[in-house]
PDB file of C-alpha atoms in Angstrom:
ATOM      1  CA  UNK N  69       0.917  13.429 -14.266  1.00 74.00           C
ATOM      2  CA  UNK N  70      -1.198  11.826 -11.676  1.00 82.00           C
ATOM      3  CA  UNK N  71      -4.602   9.506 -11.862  1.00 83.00           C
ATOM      4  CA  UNK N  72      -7.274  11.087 -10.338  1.00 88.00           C
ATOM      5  CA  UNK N  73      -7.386  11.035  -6.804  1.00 94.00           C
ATOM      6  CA  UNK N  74     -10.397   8.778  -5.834  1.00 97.00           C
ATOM      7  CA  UNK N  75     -10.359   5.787  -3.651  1.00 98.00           C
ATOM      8  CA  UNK N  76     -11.494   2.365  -4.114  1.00 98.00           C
ATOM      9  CA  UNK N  77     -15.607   3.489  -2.969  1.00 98.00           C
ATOM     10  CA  UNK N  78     -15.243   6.287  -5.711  1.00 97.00           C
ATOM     11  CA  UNK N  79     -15.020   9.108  -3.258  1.00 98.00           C
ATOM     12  CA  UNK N  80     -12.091  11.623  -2.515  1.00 97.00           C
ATOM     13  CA  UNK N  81      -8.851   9.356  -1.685  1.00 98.00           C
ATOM     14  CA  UNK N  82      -7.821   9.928   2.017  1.00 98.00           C
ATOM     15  CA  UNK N  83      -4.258  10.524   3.695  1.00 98.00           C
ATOM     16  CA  UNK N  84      -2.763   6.994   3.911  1.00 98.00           C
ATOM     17  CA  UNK N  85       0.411   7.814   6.228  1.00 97.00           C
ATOM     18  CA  UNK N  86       2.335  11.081   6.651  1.00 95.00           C
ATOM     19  CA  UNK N  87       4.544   9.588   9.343  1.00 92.00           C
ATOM     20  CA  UNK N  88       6.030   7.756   7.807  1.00 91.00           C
ATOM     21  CA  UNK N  89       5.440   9.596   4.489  1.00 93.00           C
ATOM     22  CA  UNK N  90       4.028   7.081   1.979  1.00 95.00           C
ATOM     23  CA  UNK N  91       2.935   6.885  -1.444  1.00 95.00           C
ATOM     24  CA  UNK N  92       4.853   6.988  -5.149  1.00 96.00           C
ATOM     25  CA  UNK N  93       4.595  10.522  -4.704  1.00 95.00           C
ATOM     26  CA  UNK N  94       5.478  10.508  -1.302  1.00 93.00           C
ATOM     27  CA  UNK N  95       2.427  12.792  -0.607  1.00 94.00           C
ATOM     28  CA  UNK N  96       0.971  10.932   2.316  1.00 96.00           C
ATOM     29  CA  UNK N  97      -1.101   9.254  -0.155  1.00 97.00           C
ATOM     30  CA  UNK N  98      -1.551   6.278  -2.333  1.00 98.00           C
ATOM     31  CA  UNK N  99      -1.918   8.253  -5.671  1.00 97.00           C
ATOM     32  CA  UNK N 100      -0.512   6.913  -9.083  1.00 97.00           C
ATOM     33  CA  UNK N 101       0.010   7.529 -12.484  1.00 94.00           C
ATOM     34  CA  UNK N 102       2.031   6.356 -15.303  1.00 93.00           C
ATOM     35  CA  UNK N 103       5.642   6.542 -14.031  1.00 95.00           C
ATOM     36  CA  UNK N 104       4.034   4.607 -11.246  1.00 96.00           C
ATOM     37  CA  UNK N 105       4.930   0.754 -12.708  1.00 93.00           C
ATOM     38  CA  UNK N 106       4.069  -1.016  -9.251  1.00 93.00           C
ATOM     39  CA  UNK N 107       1.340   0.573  -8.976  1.00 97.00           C
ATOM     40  CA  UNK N 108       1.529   1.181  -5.110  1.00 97.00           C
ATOM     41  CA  UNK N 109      -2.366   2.169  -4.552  1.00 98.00           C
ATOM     42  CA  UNK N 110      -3.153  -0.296  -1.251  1.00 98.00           C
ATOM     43  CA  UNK N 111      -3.249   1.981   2.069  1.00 98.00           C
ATOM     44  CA  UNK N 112      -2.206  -1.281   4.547  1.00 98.00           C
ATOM     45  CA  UNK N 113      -1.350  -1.329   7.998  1.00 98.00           C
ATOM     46  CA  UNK N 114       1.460  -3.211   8.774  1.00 97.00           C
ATOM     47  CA  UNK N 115       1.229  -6.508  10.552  1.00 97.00           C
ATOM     48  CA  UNK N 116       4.429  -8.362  11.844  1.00 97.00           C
ATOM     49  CA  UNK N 117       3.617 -11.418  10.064  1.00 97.00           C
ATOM     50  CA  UNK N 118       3.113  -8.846   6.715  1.00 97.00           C
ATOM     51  CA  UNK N 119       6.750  -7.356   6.662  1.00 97.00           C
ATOM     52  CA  UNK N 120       8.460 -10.809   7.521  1.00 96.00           C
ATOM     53  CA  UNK N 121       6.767 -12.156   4.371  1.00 96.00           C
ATOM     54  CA  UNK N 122       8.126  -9.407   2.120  1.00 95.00           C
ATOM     55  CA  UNK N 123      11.377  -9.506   3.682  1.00 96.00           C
ATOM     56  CA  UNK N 124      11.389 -13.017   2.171  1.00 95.00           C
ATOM     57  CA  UNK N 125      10.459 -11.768  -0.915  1.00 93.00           C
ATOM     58  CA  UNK N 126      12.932  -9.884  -1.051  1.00 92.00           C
ATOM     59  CA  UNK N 127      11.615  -6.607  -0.554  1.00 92.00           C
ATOM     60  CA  UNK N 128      12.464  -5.543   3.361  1.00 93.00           C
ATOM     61  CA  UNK N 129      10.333  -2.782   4.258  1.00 94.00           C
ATOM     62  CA  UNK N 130      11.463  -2.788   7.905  1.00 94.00           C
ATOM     63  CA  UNK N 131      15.225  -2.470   8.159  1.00 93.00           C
ATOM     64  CA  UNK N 132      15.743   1.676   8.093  1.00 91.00           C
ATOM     65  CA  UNK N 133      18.008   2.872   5.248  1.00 90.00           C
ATOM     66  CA  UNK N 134      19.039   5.898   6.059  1.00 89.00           C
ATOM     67  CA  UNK N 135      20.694   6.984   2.599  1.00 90.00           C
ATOM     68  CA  UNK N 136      17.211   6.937   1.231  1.00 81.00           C
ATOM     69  CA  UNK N 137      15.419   8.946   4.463  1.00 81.00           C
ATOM     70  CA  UNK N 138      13.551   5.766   5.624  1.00 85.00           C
ATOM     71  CA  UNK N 139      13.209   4.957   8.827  1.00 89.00           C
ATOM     72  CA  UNK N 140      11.777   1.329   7.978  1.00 93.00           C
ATOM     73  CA  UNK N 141       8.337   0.128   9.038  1.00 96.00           C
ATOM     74  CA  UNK N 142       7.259  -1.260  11.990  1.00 97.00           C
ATOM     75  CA  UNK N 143       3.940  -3.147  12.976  1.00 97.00           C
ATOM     76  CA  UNK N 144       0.796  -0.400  13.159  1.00 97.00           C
ATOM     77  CA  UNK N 145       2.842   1.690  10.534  1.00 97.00           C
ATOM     78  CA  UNK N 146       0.501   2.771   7.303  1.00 97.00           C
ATOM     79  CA  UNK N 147       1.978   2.113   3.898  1.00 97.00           C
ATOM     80  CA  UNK N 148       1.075   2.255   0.403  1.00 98.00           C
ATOM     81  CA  UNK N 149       1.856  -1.039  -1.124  1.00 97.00           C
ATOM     82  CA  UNK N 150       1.861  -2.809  -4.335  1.00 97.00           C
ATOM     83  CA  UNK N 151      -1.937  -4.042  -5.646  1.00 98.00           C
ATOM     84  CA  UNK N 152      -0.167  -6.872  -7.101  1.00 97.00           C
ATOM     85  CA  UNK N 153       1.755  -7.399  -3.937  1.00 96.00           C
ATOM     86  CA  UNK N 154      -1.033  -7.216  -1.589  1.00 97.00           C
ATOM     87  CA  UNK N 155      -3.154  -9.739  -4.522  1.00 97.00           C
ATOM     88  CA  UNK N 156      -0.236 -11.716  -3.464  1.00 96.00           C
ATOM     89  CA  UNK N 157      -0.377 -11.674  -0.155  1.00 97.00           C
ATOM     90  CA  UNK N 158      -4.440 -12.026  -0.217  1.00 98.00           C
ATOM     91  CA  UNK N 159      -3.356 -15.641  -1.413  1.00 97.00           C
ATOM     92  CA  UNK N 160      -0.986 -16.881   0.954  1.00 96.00           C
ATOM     93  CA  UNK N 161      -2.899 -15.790   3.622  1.00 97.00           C
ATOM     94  CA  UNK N 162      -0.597 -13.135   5.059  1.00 97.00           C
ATOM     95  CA  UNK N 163      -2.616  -9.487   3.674  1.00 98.00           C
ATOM     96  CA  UNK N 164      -2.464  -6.974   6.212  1.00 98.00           C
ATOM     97  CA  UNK N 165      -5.783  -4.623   7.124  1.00 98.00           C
ATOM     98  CA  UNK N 166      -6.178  -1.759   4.525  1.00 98.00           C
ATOM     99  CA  UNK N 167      -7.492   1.612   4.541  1.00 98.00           C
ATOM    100  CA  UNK N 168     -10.195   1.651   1.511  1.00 98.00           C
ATOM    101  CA  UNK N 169     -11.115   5.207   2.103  1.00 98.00           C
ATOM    102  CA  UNK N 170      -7.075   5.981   1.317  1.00 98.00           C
ATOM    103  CA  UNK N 171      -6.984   2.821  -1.414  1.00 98.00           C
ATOM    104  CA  UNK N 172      -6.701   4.507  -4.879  1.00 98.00           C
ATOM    105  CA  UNK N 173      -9.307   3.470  -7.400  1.00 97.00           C
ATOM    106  CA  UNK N 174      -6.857   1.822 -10.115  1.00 97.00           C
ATOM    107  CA  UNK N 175      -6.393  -0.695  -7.047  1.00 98.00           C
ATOM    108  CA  UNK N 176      -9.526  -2.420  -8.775  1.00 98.00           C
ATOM    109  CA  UNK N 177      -7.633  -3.436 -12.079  1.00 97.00           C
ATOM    110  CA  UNK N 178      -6.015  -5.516 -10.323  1.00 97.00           C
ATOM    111  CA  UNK N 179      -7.894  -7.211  -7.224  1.00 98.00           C
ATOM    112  CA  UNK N 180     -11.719  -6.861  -6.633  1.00 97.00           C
ATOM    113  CA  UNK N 181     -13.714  -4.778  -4.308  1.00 98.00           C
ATOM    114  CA  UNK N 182     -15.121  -7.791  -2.692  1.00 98.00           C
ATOM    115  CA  UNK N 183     -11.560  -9.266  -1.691  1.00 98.00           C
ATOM    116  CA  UNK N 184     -10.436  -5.136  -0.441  1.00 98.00           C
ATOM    117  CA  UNK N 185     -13.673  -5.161   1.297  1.00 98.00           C
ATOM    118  CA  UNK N 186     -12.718  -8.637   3.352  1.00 98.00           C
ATOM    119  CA  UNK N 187      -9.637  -6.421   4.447  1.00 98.00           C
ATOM    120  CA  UNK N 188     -11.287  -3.263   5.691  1.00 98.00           C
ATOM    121  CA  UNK N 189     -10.087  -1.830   8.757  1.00 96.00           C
ATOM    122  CA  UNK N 190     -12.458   1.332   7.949  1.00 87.00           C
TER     123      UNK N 190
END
C-alpha cells in the first residue's frame, strides 16, 4: 500500500530518477507508505560533498554493490533520500539541491516547505 502520490506543492509527484532507478519502490519515484520506515521521499541531486558526508555516516551511497544491482551514485545522479537524512544534512550545511516537483508530500512531517524551498533546483 502506497501514500498518495503528490509532491511537496500538492500536485502530481514527478519521476525522480529512472537511471539509476530510485525510490522505496524502486519506481523512479520517491513514493512511500507504511513499510517505508525511512521514509525516503527527498528527490536530491547528488553533490560530491553530499555522498562523502553519508559515507561517514555510514551509509555509502557511491561504492557500486553489485549483489544488490547498484551501480552506486555519482555526483549529478538523482536519488530519493531519507527526509530525516536530508533534515540532517540541511543542518550541517552539506544538503544537496532537490527536486520538489518529485519530493513526496509526507516529506513535510518532517522538514518544512520553507527549508525544501531554500533547496529547489526546480
Amino acid at each position: 500500500m502506497r501514500a498518495p502520490s503528490l509532491n511537496v506543492l500538492g500536485g502530481d509527484l514527478e519521476s525522480c530518477s529512472t537511471n539509476p532507478v530510485t525510490g522505496f519502490f524502486r519506481d523512479g519515484r520517491c513514493n512511500t507508505g507504511p513499510m517505508d520506515q525511512g521514509l525516503h521521499t527527498v528527490c536530491a541531486l547528488m553533490t560530491a560533498e553530499f555522498l562523502a558526508y553519508s559515507k561517514y555516516l555510514g551509509n555509502d551511497l557511491s561504492t557500486p554493490r553489485p549483489e544488490y544491482g547498484f551501480a552506486g551514485l555519482k555526483p549529478g545522479d538523482q536519488w530519493c533520500l531519507c527526509a530525516g537524512r536530508f533534515l540532517q544534512a540541511h543542518a550541517e550545511g552539506v544538503a544537496p539541491k532537490i527536486r520538489l516537483t518529485s519530493t513526496h508530500q509526507r516529506t513535510l512531517d518532517v522538514v518544512d516547505l520553507a527549508i525544501l524551498q531554500t533547496y529547489a533546483a526546480d
